[in-house]
Structure formats: C-alpha cells, structure tokens
Amino acid sequence: MQNDKIVVGLDIGTTKICVMVGRKNEYGKLDVLGMGKSVSDGVVKGKVINIEKTIVAIKKAVEEAEEISGIDIKVVNVGIAGQHIRSSIHRGSITRQDRDEEITVEDVNRLTNDMHRMVIPAGNQIIHVMPQVYTVDYDDGIKDPVGMTGVRLEADFHVITADINSINNIQKCVKRAGLDIENMILEPLASSLAVLSDEEKEAGVCLIDIGGGTTDIAIFHENIIRHTGVIPFGGNIITSDIKEGCMVMQQQAELLKTKFGKAIALEANENEIVSIPGLRNRPPKEISVKNLAHIVEARMEEIIDLAHAEILNSGYDGKLAGGIVITGGGSQLHSVRQLVEYQSGMDARIGYPNEHLGKSKLEQVKSPMFATAVGLVLVGYRSLDERENRYQEVKAKNQNVFNNERQKPGKREGDFFSKIINKTKSLLIDDFDDNDDF
C-alpha cells in the first residue's frame, strides 16, 4: 500500500522554489513523477520577506509539477531553514510504575512528547525533538531502550527550534497557495536522507548543504543526529562579491560563477579572458578568469572555515570517519571538494541523491541542487531517525497480528453462551421425552 502513496516535497529556498512529486517503486526506489520550479523572489536567507511574491512562485512551481506528473497536488512536506534556526541539547525523564515490565515504544514516545512541552525562549517554536542516547535506571549510553526493564527512563534530546513568525509566514504562503502541510522538516535533515548512507551516519559524517542564502550543517555519529547549525552565507554572497568585484550585472555575475568560477585560484589559467556584453552603447567588458577565481576562493574559504568551526564546536572533531559530504547548489562549483579537503583536513565527497532514485525522465533531479527536494519526498516514506522506522514496523506488525487474531474462527464469547443455551435445550428435551414414557 505504501508503494501507491504519492508524496510531494516543497523546498522554499532563497534562489528557487521547487516542488517534487514522487512514488516508491517495487524495488523501494523513488520514482520522480514530476517536478516544478520557479524563481524565489520573496525569500532572503531562508526567510519569507514578501508573502505575495512567494505565493505566486509556489503556485507556478505547483502548476508545472502537476502538468508533468498529471497529479492534483493538495498536501506537501515543507522544508524550513534560515538563520533563525536554533539547536540545543536538553535532558528529559519519566518514571514508570512497574520495574519488571519491559519498556515499550509507548514509554519512549511519552518521554519524547514530554519534551514538546518544555519551556523555550519567547517567539520560538519547537520543530524537531530528536533523541540521542537513553539512560535506564542510571545505566547510560543506551541507543534503544525498548525491551529493557527499569523504573526511570531518561534521554538526551537534540531540540531544534525556529522563529514562530517565520513558521507562520511559511504556513500562510503554503495555505494561500491552496495546499496543506503534512510535515515541516529542517532542510539539512531532509537532505541527509537523500545523500547520506547509513554507513556514513554510523561512522560519523558532517553534511554541508550550500544553498543560495545559507549553508546548513548536520553532524551524525553512530546513526544519531548530534549537531545542526546554520551559516548565514551561501552561493548568493559569492555572486554579490563577483558583481561588486567585476562591476557587472547580477545576472552576469551568476553566469560567471556557474560557468567559469573555480574554488581554487591556482587551477585558473591566467591568460583566459571572458568577454561579456556591455551596457547600452558601451563596449564589451573583459573579465580575467584568474581574478574571478580569487573572488570565489576567498568567499568559499570563509564558508568552509565557518563550517569547520561548527564541527569543532560540536565536540565531534576527530570522530567523523565518514568525513564531509557537500551538497546543494554551491557544491557544483569547480574544485570545491578539493578546497574543502584542504581547508578541513578531512575526506570529502559531493552528495548526489542518486542512491534512492529509480529511473526518471527528469535527469536534473539527480543534481545536488535538488537534494533537499528529494529528501522532503523521502520523509513521506522514512523517518529522520532510524529507530522510529523500526518502531513503526513493530507497530504495523503488532497491528496485523491483532487483526489476524480477531479474524480467526476461534472460541468467542458468543459461542460460549450459545453452547450453554444449546446444552440447556437438549437437557429440557431429554426430560420431556422421559415424561412421555409415563
């Protein structure tokens, strides 16, 4: 039944708004049925600053996705990002009644739900509560307590909050575009579903998602989310630097970045010149590719240094055997992987969402630029925490067993009383027959 489920992801980014429609095939891979995108004019650094422009952009992307997929889109999984995102570690606990009874999924869920009622700074709202490690009767370091016995159940939680006004603005835009929100997910967590393997999460890995307005960080270790962060710089700041440094138009600066930009200036040819059209009645402007590379390298070094500082502050420096995975539109810059390795001293690779994708007529969905959109669709089939996936499977299995037991032709309460009545009838008939003999 889950294979028939259609899931739609809505990525409201600083550069683009993307709508992706997907369905799982018989091999468990994601088939992208359609995708629509539009220019994001009303969003700056992940924050909606113009409601009307954002609504128009969402509607345009939805219409394009509907036309390609042939599906009427009503419900979406929405990504959220921006400088207003905050993460912190908090500890929660519950006391169980019976020491000898096993800890159940319900106990774990009760502990997690209690964290949603914790006091947070005014103007913020909790969007994710993610357990890290549990403690059962002071026995700590437990990844999954279900099935153990104990009275006191405690856990450290990674709590992610967002500005309530930003959340309300996103909800308002989506609703006024004629859509309902099924889930609201932090974008780097969605991207992690699309580009990180379970082995990398187990070994320890840092995801760097370089978007247009921000760069998002997510650190995993032992298959558990350990740290998230947001850097207020992305690909757009590089474009702005090129615009100012080369004295060109914004659109020309973006083209220069994507077509000729290099993250390592040493790889640029000093004699290579790019000629771009001048303004009205002015001669063409010549741009040195070497100078362009110096501008790109300086800003990329700053972004990578800030990302590396997040790793150091998380306390997991030296524990990430999986290294760094770079994704997002900014990861497509020439030589960015080599610069990340040089600056951080860690292994790195570019994160493509290919692993979870089936055959698709839309080849562009395999680009790192659409990793978040793919992840938002995958959220409809998988949980952000692998333990939650297992709990759902157990719950479904128990429900099936319960349903099968109810359908079995066994002894029912009605059958028991029917047998008593029939037995009584037979005794009365026997007595009546005996009286006839007299």
Short mmCIF file of C-alpha atoms in Angstrom, two decimals:
data_model
loop_
_atom_site.label_atom_id
_atom_site.label_comp_id
_atom_site.label_asym_id
_atom_site.label_seq_id
_atom_site.Cartn_x
_atom_site.Cartn_y
_atom_site.Cartn_z
CA MET A 1 0.00 0.00 0.00
CA GLN A 2 2.87 2.37 0.74
CA ASN A 3 4.11 1.98 -2.84
CA ASP A 4 0.84 3.54 -4.04
CA LYS A 5 1.33 6.56 -1.78
CA ILE A 6 2.14 9.79 -3.63
CA VAL A 7 4.35 12.23 -1.68
CA VAL A 8 5.10 15.84 -2.61
CA GLY A 9 8.06 17.88 -1.32
CA LEU A 10 8.10 21.69 -1.32
CA ASP A 11 11.52 23.32 -0.99
CA ILE A 12 11.17 27.07 -0.35
CA GLY A 13 14.72 28.23 -0.95
CA THR A 14 16.41 31.59 -1.34
CA THR A 15 17.27 31.00 -5.00
CA LYS A 16 14.44 28.75 -6.16
CA ILE A 17 11.17 27.20 -5.08
CA CYS A 18 10.96 23.55 -6.06
CA VAL A 19 8.01 21.14 -5.97
CA MET A 20 8.76 17.43 -6.45
CA VAL A 21 6.23 14.60 -6.81
CA GLY A 22 7.39 11.05 -6.09
CA ARG A 23 6.27 7.50 -5.50
CA LYS A 24 8.18 4.40 -4.39
CA ASN A 25 8.51 1.62 -6.96
CA GLU A 26 8.52 -2.12 -6.35
CA TYR A 27 12.29 -2.05 -5.69
CA GLY A 28 11.97 0.51 -2.90
CA LYS A 29 13.46 3.30 -5.01
CA LEU A 30 11.88 6.71 -5.50
CA ASP A 31 10.36 7.40 -8.91
CA VAL A 32 10.08 11.15 -9.54
CA LEU A 33 6.80 11.62 -11.37
CA GLY A 34 7.12 15.35 -11.86
CA MET A 35 8.92 18.48 -10.77
CA GLY A 36 8.28 22.20 -10.99
CA LYS A 37 10.50 25.11 -10.08
CA SER A 38 10.29 28.88 -10.08
CA VAL A 39 12.47 31.85 -9.13
CA SER A 40 12.22 32.66 -5.44
CA ASP A 41 11.83 36.45 -5.28
CA GLY A 42 10.17 36.70 -1.89
CA VAL A 43 12.70 34.75 0.23
CA VAL A 44 16.01 36.00 1.64
CA LYS A 45 18.35 33.67 3.57
CA GLY A 46 15.57 31.13 4.05
CA LYS A 47 13.14 33.70 5.46
CA VAL A 48 9.96 34.83 3.70
CA ILE A 49 10.06 38.63 3.30
CA ASN A 50 7.34 39.02 0.65
CA ILE A 51 4.20 36.92 1.10
CA GLU A 52 2.57 37.68 -2.27
CA LYS A 53 5.68 37.00 -4.37
CA THR A 54 6.28 33.74 -2.52
CA ILE A 55 2.66 32.62 -3.06
CA VAL A 56 2.91 33.34 -6.79
CA ALA A 57 6.21 31.40 -7.02
CA ILE A 58 4.76 28.40 -5.13
CA LYS A 59 1.68 28.32 -7.39
CA LYS A 60 3.85 28.46 -10.51
CA ALA A 61 6.06 25.58 -9.33
CA VAL A 62 2.99 23.52 -8.30
CA GLU A 63 1.29 24.04 -11.67
CA GLU A 64 4.43 22.89 -13.51
CA ALA A 65 4.76 19.79 -11.30
CA GLU A 66 1.06 18.96 -11.77
CA GLU A 67 1.35 19.30 -15.55
CA ILE A 68 4.33 16.94 -15.77
CA SER A 69 3.08 14.37 -13.23
CA GLY A 70 -0.65 14.51 -14.03
CA ILE A 71 -1.39 14.59 -10.29
CA ASP A 72 -3.52 17.12 -8.44
CA ILE A 73 -1.31 18.37 -5.59
CA LYS A 74 -3.03 19.17 -2.30
CA VAL A 75 -0.67 18.10 0.53
CA VAL A 76 3.08 18.78 0.79
CA ASN A 77 6.10 18.20 3.02
CA VAL A 78 7.69 21.63 3.51
CA GLY A 79 11.34 22.36 4.26
CA ILE A 80 12.38 25.09 6.67
CA ALA A 81 15.81 26.73 7.03
CA GLY A 82 17.36 30.10 7.80
CA GLN A 83 19.41 32.00 10.35
CA HIS A 84 16.58 31.82 12.89
CA ILE A 85 17.05 28.05 13.37
CA ARG A 86 18.49 27.14 16.78
CA SER A 87 19.52 23.77 18.21
CA SER A 88 20.30 22.73 21.78
CA ILE A 89 20.65 19.63 23.94
CA HIS A 90 18.14 19.01 26.74
CA ARG A 91 17.55 16.10 29.12
CA GLY A 92 14.17 14.60 29.90
CA SER A 93 12.95 11.78 32.14
CA ILE A 94 9.86 9.79 33.12
CA THR A 95 9.14 7.37 35.97
CA ARG A 96 7.43 4.09 35.13
CA GLN A 97 5.11 2.23 37.51
CA ASP A 98 6.34 -1.35 37.24
CA ARG A 99 10.06 -2.17 37.35
CA ASP A 100 9.55 -5.69 35.99
CA GLU A 101 7.56 -4.71 32.88
CA GLU A 102 9.51 -4.10 29.67
CA ILE A 103 9.96 -0.57 28.36
CA THR A 104 7.63 -0.16 25.39
CA VAL A 105 7.50 2.10 22.34
CA GLU A 106 4.69 3.96 24.14
CA ASP A 107 7.06 4.77 27.04
CA VAL A 108 9.65 6.14 24.61
CA ASN A 109 7.01 8.21 22.80
CA ARG A 110 5.70 9.57 26.12
CA LEU A 111 9.21 10.73 27.04
CA THR A 112 9.65 12.39 23.63
CA ASN A 113 6.23 14.04 23.75
CA ASP A 114 7.02 15.48 27.19
CA MET A 115 9.93 17.38 25.62
CA HIS A 116 7.50 19.23 23.33
CA ARG A 117 6.10 20.88 26.47
CA MET A 118 9.44 22.24 27.66
CA VAL A 119 9.92 25.98 28.14
CA ILE A 120 11.72 27.66 25.24
CA PRO A 121 12.60 31.33 24.58
CA ALA A 122 9.65 33.53 23.69
CA GLY A 123 8.96 33.85 19.98
CA ASN A 124 10.29 30.38 19.16
CA GLN A 125 8.59 27.09 18.37
CA ILE A 126 9.88 23.53 18.54
CA ILE A 127 10.02 21.84 15.13
CA HIS A 128 12.04 18.69 15.98
CA VAL A 129 12.74 16.71 19.15
CA MET A 130 15.28 14.01 18.33
CA PRO A 131 16.53 11.54 20.98
CA GLN A 132 20.27 10.87 21.15
CA VAL A 133 21.09 8.34 23.91
CA TYR A 134 18.92 6.94 26.69
CA THR A 135 19.56 6.13 30.37
CA VAL A 136 17.63 3.35 32.15
CA ASP A 137 17.97 3.42 35.97
CA TYR A 138 21.31 5.27 35.68
CA ASP A 139 22.66 2.79 33.12
CA ASP A 140 23.60 5.25 30.34
CA GLY A 141 24.77 5.13 26.71
CA ILE A 142 21.73 3.11 25.53
CA LYS A 143 20.69 3.73 21.91
CA ASP A 144 17.36 1.89 22.06
CA PRO A 145 15.75 1.11 25.45
CA VAL A 146 12.70 -0.77 24.12
CA GLY A 147 12.55 -4.25 25.67
CA MET A 148 14.70 -3.37 28.70
CA THR A 149 13.35 -3.20 32.27
CA GLY A 150 13.62 -0.32 34.70
CA VAL A 151 11.72 2.40 36.55
CA ARG A 152 13.42 5.62 35.48
CA LEU A 153 13.81 6.33 31.76
CA GLU A 154 15.92 9.35 30.74
CA ALA A 155 17.34 10.66 27.46
CA ASP A 156 19.36 13.49 25.94
CA PHE A 157 17.37 15.22 23.20
CA HIS A 158 18.52 17.34 20.28
CA VAL A 159 15.84 20.05 20.23
CA ILE A 160 15.54 22.25 17.13
CA THR A 161 13.55 25.47 17.32
CA ALA A 162 12.58 28.12 14.77
CA ASP A 163 11.25 31.65 14.87
CA ILE A 164 7.47 31.43 15.20
CA ASN A 165 6.92 34.34 12.80
CA SER A 166 8.99 32.60 10.12
CA ILE A 167 6.97 29.41 10.61
CA ASN A 168 3.69 31.34 10.42
CA ASN A 169 4.78 33.11 7.23
CA ILE A 170 5.67 29.81 5.54
CA GLN A 171 2.38 28.26 6.65
CA LYS A 172 0.47 31.30 5.40
CA CYS A 173 2.15 31.16 1.98
CA VAL A 174 1.53 27.43 1.57
CA LYS A 175 -2.10 27.67 2.70
CA ARG A 176 -2.87 30.64 0.46
CA ALA A 177 -1.35 28.72 -2.44
CA GLY A 178 -4.13 26.14 -1.89
CA LEU A 179 -2.02 23.49 -0.15
CA ASP A 180 -1.99 21.71 3.21
CA ILE A 181 1.19 20.92 5.15
CA GLU A 182 1.72 17.30 6.22
CA ASN A 183 5.18 17.76 7.76
CA MET A 184 7.57 20.66 8.30
CA ILE A 185 11.18 19.44 8.22
CA LEU A 186 14.52 21.13 8.79
CA GLU A 187 16.13 21.17 5.35
CA PRO A 188 19.58 19.73 6.21
CA LEU A 189 17.82 16.76 7.84
CA ALA A 190 15.81 16.22 4.64
CA SER A 191 18.99 16.50 2.56
CA SER A 192 20.67 13.91 4.79
CA LEU A 193 18.02 11.34 3.87
CA ALA A 194 18.79 11.89 0.20
CA VAL A 195 22.60 11.92 0.13
CA LEU A 196 23.99 10.17 3.23
CA SER A 197 24.34 6.41 3.56
CA ASP A 198 23.63 4.51 6.78
CA GLU A 199 27.32 3.52 6.91
CA GLU A 200 28.41 7.16 6.83
CA LYS A 201 25.96 8.11 9.59
CA GLU A 202 27.21 5.22 11.71
CA ALA A 203 30.89 6.06 11.17
CA GLY A 204 30.32 9.79 11.70
CA VAL A 205 29.81 12.37 8.96
CA CYS A 206 29.23 16.09 8.50
CA LEU A 207 26.79 17.25 5.85
CA ILE A 208 27.42 20.73 4.41
CA ASP A 209 24.46 21.90 2.34
CA ILE A 210 25.49 25.06 0.47
CA GLY A 211 22.28 26.77 -0.59
CA GLY A 212 21.65 30.18 -2.10
CA GLY A 213 21.16 32.18 1.10
CA THR A 214 22.57 29.94 3.85
CA THR A 215 24.86 26.97 4.38
CA ASP A 216 23.30 24.29 6.59
CA ILE A 217 25.30 21.88 8.75
CA ALA A 218 24.19 18.48 10.09
CA ILE A 219 26.54 16.16 12.01
CA PHE A 220 25.76 12.45 12.53
CA HIS A 221 27.58 9.90 14.69
CA GLU A 222 26.52 6.31 15.46
CA ASN A 223 23.44 6.86 13.27
CA ILE A 224 22.19 9.67 15.52
CA ILE A 225 21.91 13.37 14.74
CA ARG A 226 24.39 15.14 17.02
CA HIS A 227 24.54 18.75 15.87
CA THR A 228 22.89 21.17 13.45
CA GLY A 229 23.89 24.68 12.52
CA VAL A 230 23.22 27.45 10.02
CA ILE A 231 25.86 29.71 8.44
CA PRO A 232 24.40 32.97 7.08
CA PHE A 233 26.35 32.74 3.79
CA GLY A 234 25.61 30.77 0.63
CA GLY A 235 26.04 30.88 -3.11
CA ASN A 236 24.35 34.27 -3.42
CA ILE A 237 27.06 36.02 -1.41
CA ILE A 238 29.63 34.75 -3.92
CA THR A 239 27.50 36.16 -6.74
CA SER A 240 27.33 39.52 -4.93
CA ASP A 241 31.13 39.54 -4.49
CA ILE A 242 31.59 38.90 -8.23
CA LYS A 243 29.09 41.64 -9.05
CA GLU A 244 30.99 44.16 -6.93
CA GLY A 245 34.49 42.94 -7.78
CA CYS A 246 34.00 42.73 -11.53
CA MET A 247 31.45 45.57 -11.75
CA VAL A 248 28.86 43.56 -13.71
CA MET A 249 25.11 42.99 -13.50
CA GLN A 250 23.65 40.44 -11.03
CA GLN A 251 22.59 38.03 -13.78
CA GLN A 252 26.01 38.26 -15.45
CA ALA A 253 27.71 37.62 -12.11
CA GLU A 254 25.62 34.46 -11.59
CA LEU A 255 26.56 33.18 -15.07
CA LEU A 256 30.23 33.94 -14.48
CA LYS A 257 30.09 31.99 -11.19
CA THR A 258 28.37 28.90 -12.56
CA LYS A 259 30.19 28.67 -15.92
CA PHE A 260 33.70 29.93 -15.18
CA GLY A 261 34.02 30.09 -11.38
CA LYS A 262 36.68 27.94 -9.69
CA ALA A 263 37.03 27.39 -5.96
CA ILE A 264 40.84 27.10 -6.24
CA ALA A 265 42.51 30.06 -7.97
CA LEU A 266 45.68 28.08 -8.82
CA GLU A 267 43.65 25.98 -11.24
CA ALA A 268 42.61 29.02 -13.30
CA ASN A 269 44.51 29.99 -16.42
CA GLU A 270 46.00 33.48 -16.15
CA ASN A 271 45.59 34.11 -19.87
CA GLU A 272 41.92 33.09 -20.00
CA ILE A 273 39.57 36.02 -20.54
CA VAL A 274 35.76 36.07 -20.60
CA SER A 275 34.05 38.77 -22.63
CA ILE A 276 30.56 39.84 -21.56
CA PRO A 277 28.19 42.31 -23.28
CA GLY A 278 28.48 45.89 -22.07
CA LEU A 279 25.58 48.17 -21.21
CA ARG A 280 23.82 50.13 -23.95
CA ASN A 281 26.29 51.78 -26.39
CA ARG A 282 29.24 50.56 -24.35
CA PRO A 283 31.96 48.11 -25.43
CA PRO A 284 32.05 44.52 -24.06
CA LYS A 285 33.71 44.02 -20.68
CA GLU A 286 36.60 41.58 -20.35
CA ILE A 287 36.89 39.55 -17.13
CA SER A 288 40.00 37.62 -16.11
CA VAL A 289 39.12 34.05 -15.09
CA LYS A 290 42.07 34.16 -12.67
CA ASN A 291 40.66 37.23 -10.89
CA LEU A 292 37.22 35.62 -10.86
CA ALA A 293 38.69 32.51 -9.20
CA HIS A 294 40.36 34.62 -6.49
CA ILE A 295 36.98 36.17 -5.61
CA VAL A 296 35.25 32.78 -5.47
CA GLU A 297 38.07 31.14 -3.49
CA ALA A 298 38.16 33.88 -0.83
CA ARG A 299 34.43 33.57 -0.05
CA MET A 300 34.39 29.76 -0.25
CA GLU A 301 37.30 29.59 2.20
CA GLU A 302 35.29 31.70 4.64
CA ILE A 303 32.22 29.43 4.32
CA ILE A 304 34.33 26.27 4.78
CA ASP A 305 36.16 27.74 7.81
CA LEU A 306 32.81 28.55 9.45
CA ALA A 307 31.56 25.03 8.69
CA HIS A 308 34.74 23.55 10.18
CA ALA A 309 34.21 25.72 13.28
CA GLU A 310 30.77 24.11 13.66
CA ILE A 311 32.45 20.68 13.65
CA LEU A 312 34.94 21.82 16.30
CA ASN A 313 32.19 23.32 18.48
CA SER A 314 30.07 20.17 18.22
CA GLY A 315 32.71 18.12 20.04
CA TYR A 316 32.89 15.54 17.26
CA ASP A 317 36.11 16.68 15.62
CA GLY A 318 38.28 13.61 15.12
CA LYS A 319 35.28 11.27 15.38
CA LEU A 320 33.92 11.66 11.84
CA ALA A 321 35.38 8.72 9.91
CA GLY A 322 32.89 9.41 7.10
CA GLY A 323 34.40 12.85 6.56
CA ILE A 324 32.39 15.60 4.90
CA VAL A 325 29.62 15.38 2.30
CA ILE A 326 28.96 18.59 0.34
CA THR A 327 25.61 19.06 -1.37
CA GLY A 328 23.31 21.87 -2.53
CA GLY A 329 23.78 24.20 -5.50
CA GLY A 330 27.06 25.57 -4.15
CA SER A 331 28.65 22.11 -4.24
CA GLN A 332 28.68 22.28 -8.05
CA LEU A 333 31.43 24.91 -8.12
CA HIS A 334 34.58 23.65 -9.81
CA SER A 335 37.17 22.19 -7.34
CA VAL A 336 35.00 22.79 -4.25
CA ARG A 337 35.65 19.25 -2.97
CA GLN A 338 39.43 19.72 -3.12
CA LEU A 339 39.17 23.06 -1.30
CA VAL A 340 37.04 21.50 1.46
CA GLU A 341 39.58 18.71 1.93
CA TYR A 342 42.47 21.20 2.02
CA GLN A 343 40.79 23.60 4.46
CA SER A 344 39.38 20.97 6.84
CA GLY A 345 41.94 18.18 6.60
CA MET A 346 39.07 15.67 6.20
CA ASP A 347 37.95 13.43 3.36
CA ALA A 348 35.11 14.88 1.31
CA ARG A 349 32.75 13.95 -1.48
CA ILE A 350 29.91 15.60 -3.39
CA GLY A 351 26.48 14.37 -2.26
CA TYR A 352 24.20 13.29 -5.12
CA PRO A 353 20.67 11.98 -4.37
CA ASN A 354 21.17 9.10 -6.85
CA GLU A 355 21.17 6.23 -4.37
CA HIS A 356 17.46 6.44 -3.56
CA LEU A 357 16.24 7.38 -7.04
CA GLY A 358 14.78 4.97 -9.57
CA LYS A 359 14.52 5.60 -13.29
CA SER A 360 13.26 9.06 -14.11
CA LYS A 361 12.73 11.02 -17.30
CA LEU A 362 13.88 14.10 -15.36
CA GLU A 363 17.66 13.66 -15.21
CA GLN A 364 18.14 17.02 -13.46
CA VAL A 365 16.67 15.63 -10.21
CA LYS A 366 19.97 13.77 -9.70
CA SER A 367 21.76 17.09 -9.22
CA PRO A 368 22.91 18.10 -5.70
CA MET A 369 20.80 21.23 -6.23
CA PHE A 370 17.66 19.12 -5.70
CA ALA A 371 18.91 17.01 -2.77
CA THR A 372 16.62 18.79 -0.30
CA ALA A 373 13.55 18.34 -2.52
CA VAL A 374 14.29 14.60 -2.90
CA GLY A 375 14.74 14.32 0.87
CA LEU A 376 11.40 16.05 1.51
CA VAL A 377 9.71 13.39 -0.62
CA LEU A 378 11.61 10.57 1.14
CA VAL A 379 10.33 11.86 4.51
CA GLY A 380 6.92 10.56 3.42
CA TYR A 381 8.35 7.02 3.43
CA ARG A 382 11.13 7.15 6.04
CA SER A 383 11.62 8.76 9.44
CA LEU A 384 14.53 11.07 10.21
CA ASP A 385 15.60 8.66 12.98
CA GLU A 386 16.19 5.00 12.05
CA ARG A 387 14.82 3.88 15.43
CA GLU A 388 11.48 5.48 14.58
CA ASN A 389 11.40 3.43 11.35
CA ARG A 390 11.82 0.27 13.43
CA TYR A 391 9.12 1.33 15.89
CA GLN A 392 6.70 1.90 13.03
CA GLU A 393 7.47 -1.56 11.62
CA VAL A 394 6.87 -3.18 15.03
CA LYS A 395 3.63 -1.24 15.43
CA ALA A 396 2.41 -2.32 11.99
CA LYS A 397 3.41 -5.95 12.69
CA ASN A 398 1.57 -5.98 16.02
CA GLN A 399 -1.49 -4.44 14.40
CA ASN A 400 -1.50 -7.15 11.71
CA VAL A 401 -1.19 -9.88 14.35
CA PHE A 402 -4.08 -8.32 16.28
CA ASN A 403 -6.24 -8.13 13.15
CA ASN A 404 -5.44 -11.75 12.22
CA GLU A 405 -6.32 -12.96 15.72
CA ARG A 406 -9.68 -11.21 15.53
CA GLN A 407 -10.42 -12.83 12.16
CA LYS A 408 -9.53 -16.38 13.32
CA PRO A 409 -12.57 -18.72 13.73
CA GLY A 410 -11.85 -19.48 17.37
CA LYS A 411 -13.78 -19.54 20.62
CA ARG A 412 -15.74 -16.35 21.02
CA GLU A 413 -17.79 -15.11 23.94
CA GLY A 414 -20.97 -15.50 21.84
CA ASP A 415 -20.07 -19.10 21.00
CA PHE A 416 -19.65 -19.91 24.71
CA PHE A 417 -23.15 -18.68 25.64
CA SER A 418 -24.65 -20.34 22.57
CA LYS A 419 -23.22 -23.66 23.69
CA ILE A 420 -24.70 -23.25 27.20
CA ILE A 421 -28.13 -22.44 25.73
CA ASN A 422 -27.98 -25.42 23.33
CA LYS A 423 -26.92 -27.73 26.16
CA THR A 424 -29.80 -26.49 28.34
CA LYS A 425 -32.25 -27.06 25.47
CA SER A 426 -31.03 -30.62 24.99
CA LEU A 427 -31.48 -31.38 28.73
CA LEU A 428 -35.05 -29.99 28.69
CA ILE A 429 -35.89 -32.06 25.63
CA ASP A 430 -34.47 -35.17 27.29
CA ASP A 431 -36.62 -34.53 30.40
CA PHE A 432 -39.70 -34.03 28.25
CA ASP A 433 -39.04 -37.30 26.44
CA ASP A 434 -38.68 -39.13 29.80
CA ASN A 435 -42.07 -37.80 30.98
CA ASP A 436 -43.68 -39.08 27.77
CA ASP A 437 -42.72 -42.62 28.76
CA PHE A 438 -45.06 -42.46 31.77
#
